[in-house]
Amino acid sequence: MAGIALVTGATSGIGEATALRLADEGYDIIATGRRENRLNTLREKIETKGRKCMVYPLDVRVQSDVQNFANRLPDEWKKIDVLVNNAGLAAGKGPIQEGNLDHWERMIDTNVKGLLYVSKAIIPFMTSRKKGHIINIGSIAGKEVYPGGNVYNGTKHAVDALTRGMRIDLIEYGIRVSQIAPGMVETEFSLVRFDGDQQKADETYHGFDPLLAEDIADAVAYQVTRPPHVNVADMLILPTAQASAIVVKKEE
Ligand code: NDP
Ligand code: 8X3
């Protein structure tokens, strides 16, 4: 058996595709996210693949809930080999002087503090076994900044720095720490960012071929299937039509 993989934000997009792909790679899956009905549908799909799946509704922003989740995992599920810190979002896009405090707090609480809460709760299961692989889903927004991206950019730069810091601190335990930094992936990301405005979300991906969630799941699968002495530390993955955060070749 490949082992056990925990994926946060598995109810949609990259997280859902990653959970399904890691099941194909032979992992049993712990899937979390806030939307319980979607988690149950995902569990059925994973069990159809012949893998075990445990689902746990979880808001990564609530530290006590995250710690309780980790504490309550049955012993056999605590042997987590792969943690994919994927749960995240952008809320809004616009000049900082017009920024919305609720948006800022949601992004910082989820993308930075949530990632830390989950890592803090799960890392002890890895250090005790001197084994594990943590994959943080960053972004091109963590490598570059773009107009109106300010706080989201800041959170993803934090993910980039935290990934490098975790890799240094966990080296003595033989734990691999990697980042995947995608460019534009067509998921529910823009629908969330633009507060449910489907037209604005569709416009984001109009006129070019964006990445699919499965493309990022494929990169996760690549990272976890390397031999134990290989750590693919960082992967920046763009659609062919995207050259930088702001240079995207769109057809009319
Ligand atoms: P989706 O909106 O499709 O998925 C986001 C996932 O995060 C959902 O499963 C959602 O679950 C979960 N999530 C959000 N907030 C919380 C929370 N407070 N607690 C637990 N889970 C939460 O977007 P993507 O799949 O595109 O996004 C996944 C990651 O990829 C994010 O970190 C994003 O920043 C990153 N990314 C996305 C890119 C893109 O272009 N799409 C590009 C680069 C990076 P639920 O709502 O059920 O809780
Ligand atoms: C999501 C990609 O370019 O919208 O992280 O920031 S972008």
Coordinates of C-alpha atoms and ligand atoms in Angstrom, one line a residue:
M1 CA 0.0 0.0 0.0
A2 CA 1.2 3.5 -0.9
G3 CA 0.1 4.9 2.5
I4 CA -2.3 7.5 3.8
A5 CA -2.8 11.0 2.3
L6 CA -4.6 13.9 4.0
V7 CA -5.9 16.6 1.6
T8 CA -7.4 19.8 2.9
G9 CA -10.0 21.6 0.7
A10 CA -11.0 18.4 -1.0
T11 CA -14.5 19.5 -1.8
S12 CA -13.7 21.2 -5.0
G13 CA -11.1 22.0 -7.7
I14 CA -7.4 21.1 -7.0
G15 CA -8.1 19.4 -3.7
E16 CA -10.8 17.1 -5.0
A17 CA -8.8 16.2 -8.1
T18 CA -5.8 15.5 -5.9
A19 CA -7.7 13.2 -3.5
L20 CA -9.0 11.2 -6.5
R21 CA -5.6 11.0 -8.1
L22 CA -3.8 10.0 -4.9
A23 CA -6.4 7.2 -4.5
D24 CA -5.5 6.1 -8.0
E25 CA -1.8 6.1 -6.9
G26 CA -2.8 3.6 -4.1
Y27 CA -3.3 6.0 -1.2
D28 CA -6.1 5.8 1.4
I29 CA -7.4 9.3 1.8
I30 CA -8.4 11.6 4.6
A31 CA -10.5 14.3 2.9
T32 CA -11.4 17.6 4.7
G33 CA -13.3 20.7 3.7
R34 CA -16.4 22.5 5.1
R35 CA -19.1 21.1 2.7
E36 CA -20.0 17.8 4.2
N37 CA -22.3 16.7 1.3
R38 CA -19.4 17.1 -1.2
L39 CA -17.1 15.2 1.1
N40 CA -19.6 12.2 1.2
T41 CA -19.8 12.2 -2.6
L42 CA -16.0 12.2 -2.8
R43 CA -15.8 9.3 -0.3
E44 CA -18.1 7.2 -2.5
K45 CA -16.0 7.9 -5.5
I46 CA -12.8 7.0 -3.7
E47 CA -14.3 3.8 -2.2
T48 CA -15.4 2.8 -5.8
K49 CA -11.7 2.9 -6.7
G50 CA -11.1 0.3 -3.9
R51 CA -9.4 2.7 -1.5
K52 CA -10.4 3.6 2.0
C53 CA -11.6 7.1 2.6
M54 CA -12.3 9.0 5.8
V55 CA -14.0 12.4 5.5
Y56 CA -14.0 15.1 8.2
P57 CA -15.8 18.4 7.8
L58 CA -13.3 21.0 9.0
D59 CA -12.8 24.7 8.8
V60 CA -9.1 25.2 8.8
R61 CA -9.5 28.6 10.4
V62 CA -10.6 27.2 13.7
Q63 CA -7.5 26.0 15.5
S64 CA -9.3 24.1 18.2
D65 CA -11.3 22.1 15.6
V66 CA -8.2 21.4 13.7
Q67 CA -6.4 20.0 16.8
N68 CA -9.5 18.0 17.8
F69 CA -9.7 16.5 14.4
A70 CA -6.1 15.4 14.6
N71 CA -6.5 14.1 18.2
R72 CA -9.6 12.1 17.3
L73 CA -8.1 10.3 14.3
P74 CA -8.1 6.6 14.9
D75 CA -4.5 5.3 15.4
E76 CA -4.4 3.6 12.0
W77 CA -5.3 6.9 10.3
K78 CA -2.6 8.8 12.2
K79 CA 0.1 7.3 10.0
I80 CA -0.1 10.1 7.5
D81 CA 2.4 9.8 4.7
V82 CA 1.4 12.8 2.7
L83 CA -0.2 16.1 3.8
V84 CA -1.5 18.3 1.0
N85 CA -2.1 21.8 2.4
N86 CA -4.5 22.9 -0.4
A87 CA -7.4 24.7 1.3
G88 CA -7.4 28.3 0.3
L89 CA -9.0 31.2 -1.4
A90 CA -8.8 34.6 -2.9
A91 CA -11.5 37.1 -1.8
G92 CA -11.8 40.1 -4.0
K93 CA -9.3 41.8 -6.3
G94 CA -8.8 45.5 -6.2
P95 CA -6.6 48.4 -4.9
I96 CA -5.4 48.1 -1.4
Q97 CA -6.9 51.5 -0.5
E98 CA -10.3 50.1 -1.3
G99 CA -9.6 46.8 0.5
N100 CA -12.3 44.9 2.5
L101 CA -11.2 43.9 6.0
D102 CA -13.4 40.8 5.9
H103 CA -11.7 39.7 2.7
W104 CA -8.3 40.2 4.1
E105 CA -9.1 38.3 7.3
R106 CA -10.6 35.4 5.4
M107 CA -7.5 35.1 3.2
I108 CA -5.0 35.4 5.9
D109 CA -6.9 33.1 8.3
T110 CA -7.3 30.4 5.7
N111 CA -4.2 30.6 3.5
V112 CA -1.7 31.3 6.2
K113 CA -3.0 30.5 9.6
G114 CA -5.1 27.6 8.5
L115 CA -2.1 26.0 6.7
L116 CA -0.1 26.5 9.9
Y117 CA -2.8 25.0 12.2
V118 CA -3.1 21.9 10.1
S119 CA 0.7 21.5 9.8
K120 CA 1.1 22.0 13.6
A121 CA -1.5 19.3 14.2
I122 CA -0.2 16.7 11.7
I123 CA 3.6 17.2 11.8
P124 CA 3.9 15.3 15.1
F125 CA 2.6 12.2 13.4
M126 CA 5.4 12.5 10.9
T127 CA 8.3 13.4 13.2
S128 CA 7.4 10.4 15.4
R129 CA 7.8 8.1 12.4
K130 CA 10.6 10.1 10.8
K131 CA 8.7 9.9 7.6
G132 CA 6.3 12.1 5.6
H133 CA 5.8 14.5 2.8
I134 CA 4.1 17.9 3.1
I135 CA 3.0 19.6 -0.1
N136 CA 1.9 23.2 0.1
I137 CA -0.2 24.6 -2.7
G138 CA 1.2 28.0 -3.3
S139 CA 0.6 30.1 -6.4
I140 CA 2.3 32.2 -9.0
A141 CA 0.8 34.9 -6.8
G142 CA 3.5 33.8 -4.3
K143 CA 6.3 34.4 -6.8
E144 CA 5.1 37.7 -8.3
V145 CA 2.6 40.4 -7.3
Y146 CA 0.0 41.8 -9.7
P147 CA -2.3 44.8 -9.5
G148 CA -5.2 44.3 -7.1
G149 CA -3.6 41.1 -5.8
N150 CA -2.0 42.7 -2.7
V151 CA -3.3 40.6 0.3
Y152 CA -3.8 37.4 -1.7
N153 CA -0.3 37.9 -3.1
G154 CA 1.0 38.4 0.5
T155 CA -0.6 35.2 1.7
K156 CA 0.9 33.1 -1.1
H157 CA 4.3 34.7 -0.6
A158 CA 3.9 33.5 3.0
V159 CA 3.2 30.0 1.8
D160 CA 6.3 30.2 -0.3
A161 CA 8.4 31.3 2.7
L162 CA 6.8 28.8 5.1
T163 CA 7.4 25.9 2.7
R164 CA 11.1 26.8 2.6
G165 CA 11.2 27.2 6.4
M166 CA 9.4 23.9 7.0
R167 CA 11.9 22.1 4.7
I168 CA 14.8 23.5 6.8
D169 CA 13.3 22.6 10.2
L170 CA 12.1 19.2 9.2
I171 CA 15.3 18.0 7.5
E172 CA 16.5 16.1 10.5
Y173 CA 13.3 14.0 10.4
G174 CA 13.7 13.0 6.7
I175 CA 10.4 14.7 6.0
R176 CA 10.0 16.0 2.4
V177 CA 8.5 19.5 2.1
S178 CA 7.4 20.7 -1.4
Q179 CA 5.5 23.4 -3.0
I180 CA 3.4 23.5 -6.1
A181 CA 2.7 27.0 -7.4
P182 CA 0.1 27.0 -10.1
G183 CA -0.8 29.8 -12.5
M184 CA -4.4 30.0 -13.7
V185 CA -6.5 26.9 -13.0
E186 CA -10.2 26.8 -13.9
T187 CA -11.9 25.7 -10.7
E188 CA -14.3 27.5 -8.3
F189 CA -11.5 29.8 -7.3
S190 CA -12.7 32.8 -9.3
L191 CA -16.3 32.2 -8.5
V192 CA -15.3 32.5 -4.8
R193 CA -13.0 35.4 -5.5
F194 CA -15.8 37.4 -7.2
D195 CA -18.4 36.4 -4.6
G196 CA -20.4 34.1 -6.8
D197 CA -20.4 36.3 -10.0
Q198 CA -20.4 33.5 -12.6
Q199 CA -19.9 36.0 -15.5
K200 CA -16.8 37.5 -14.0
A201 CA -15.5 34.1 -13.1
D202 CA -16.0 32.8 -16.7
E203 CA -14.3 35.9 -18.1
T204 CA -11.2 35.1 -16.2
Y205 CA -10.7 31.9 -18.2
H206 CA -12.1 33.0 -21.5
G207 CA -10.0 33.1 -24.7
F208 CA -7.3 30.7 -23.6
D209 CA -6.8 27.2 -22.3
P210 CA -6.4 27.4 -18.5
L211 CA -4.9 24.6 -16.4
L212 CA -7.3 22.0 -15.1
A213 CA -7.4 20.8 -11.5
E214 CA -6.2 17.4 -12.8
D215 CA -3.0 19.0 -14.1
I216 CA -2.1 20.1 -10.6
A217 CA -3.1 16.7 -9.2
D218 CA -0.7 15.2 -11.7
A219 CA 2.1 17.3 -10.3
V220 CA 1.2 16.1 -6.8
A221 CA 1.3 12.5 -8.0
Y222 CA 4.7 13.2 -9.6
Q223 CA 6.1 14.6 -6.4
V224 CA 4.9 11.8 -4.1
T225 CA 6.1 9.0 -6.4
R226 CA 9.7 10.1 -6.6
P227 CA 12.2 7.8 -4.9
P228 CA 12.7 8.6 -1.2
H229 CA 16.0 10.3 -1.8
V230 CA 14.4 12.8 -4.2
N231 CA 12.4 15.9 -3.1
V232 CA 10.9 18.0 -5.9
A233 CA 11.1 21.1 -3.8
D234 CA 9.1 23.5 -6.0
M235 CA 7.1 23.4 -9.2
L236 CA 5.8 26.6 -10.9
I237 CA 3.1 25.3 -13.4
L238 CA 1.5 27.6 -15.9
P239 CA -0.9 27.3 -18.8
T240 CA 1.0 27.5 -22.0
A241 CA -0.9 30.8 -22.7
Q242 CA 0.4 32.3 -19.5
A243 CA 3.9 33.8 -19.3
S244 CA 3.7 35.6 -16.0
A245 CA 1.1 36.6 -13.5
I246 CA -0.2 39.3 -15.8
V247 CA 0.9 38.2 -19.3
V248 CA -1.8 35.9 -20.7
K249 CA -2.3 35.5 -24.4
K250 CA -6.0 35.5 -25.0
E251 CA -7.8 35.1 -28.3
E252 CA -10.8 37.4 -28.9
Ligands
NDP1 P1 -11.7 26.0 -5.2 O1 -12.5 27.2 -4.8 O2 -12.3 25.1 -6.3 O3 -11.4 25.1 -3.9 C1 -11.0 25.6 -2.7 C2 -11.0 24.5 -1.6 O4 -10.6 25.1 -0.4 C3 -12.5 24.0 -1.4 O5 -12.4 22.6 -1.3 C4 -12.9 24.7 -0.1 O6 -13.8 23.9 0.6 C5 -11.5 24.8 0.6 N1 -11.6 25.8 1.6 C6 -11.7 27.2 1.5 N2 -11.8 27.8 2.7 C7 -11.7 26.8 3.6 C8 -11.7 26.7 5.0 N3 -11.8 27.9 5.8 N4 -11.6 25.6 5.6 C9 -11.4 24.4 4.9 N5 -11.4 24.4 3.6 C10 -11.6 25.6 2.9 O7 -10.3 26.6 -5.6 P2 -8.9 25.8 -6.1 O8 -9.1 24.4 -6.2 O9 -8.5 26.6 -7.3 O10 -8.0 26.3 -4.9 C11 -7.2 25.4 -4.2 C12 -5.9 26.0 -3.8 O11 -5.2 26.3 -5.0 C13 -6.0 27.3 -3.0 O12 -5.0 27.4 -2.0 C14 -5.7 28.4 -4.1 O13 -5.2 29.6 -3.5 C15 -4.7 27.7 -4.9 N6 -4.5 28.2 -6.3 C16 -5.5 28.2 -7.2 C17 -5.2 28.7 -8.4 C18 -6.3 28.8 -9.5 O14 -6.1 29.6 -10.5 N7 -7.5 28.2 -9.3 C19 -3.9 29.1 -8.8 C20 -2.9 29.0 -7.8 C21 -3.2 28.5 -6.6 P3 -15.1 24.3 1.4 O15 -15.6 25.6 0.8 O16 -16.0 23.1 1.3 O17 -14.6 24.5 2.8
8X3_2 C1 -4.4 32.0 -8.3 C2 -3.8 32.4 -9.5 O1 -3.1 34.5 -10.8 O2 -5.3 34.5 -9.8 O3 -3.4 31.8 -7.2 O4 -3.4 34.7 -8.5 S1 -3.9 34.1 -9.6

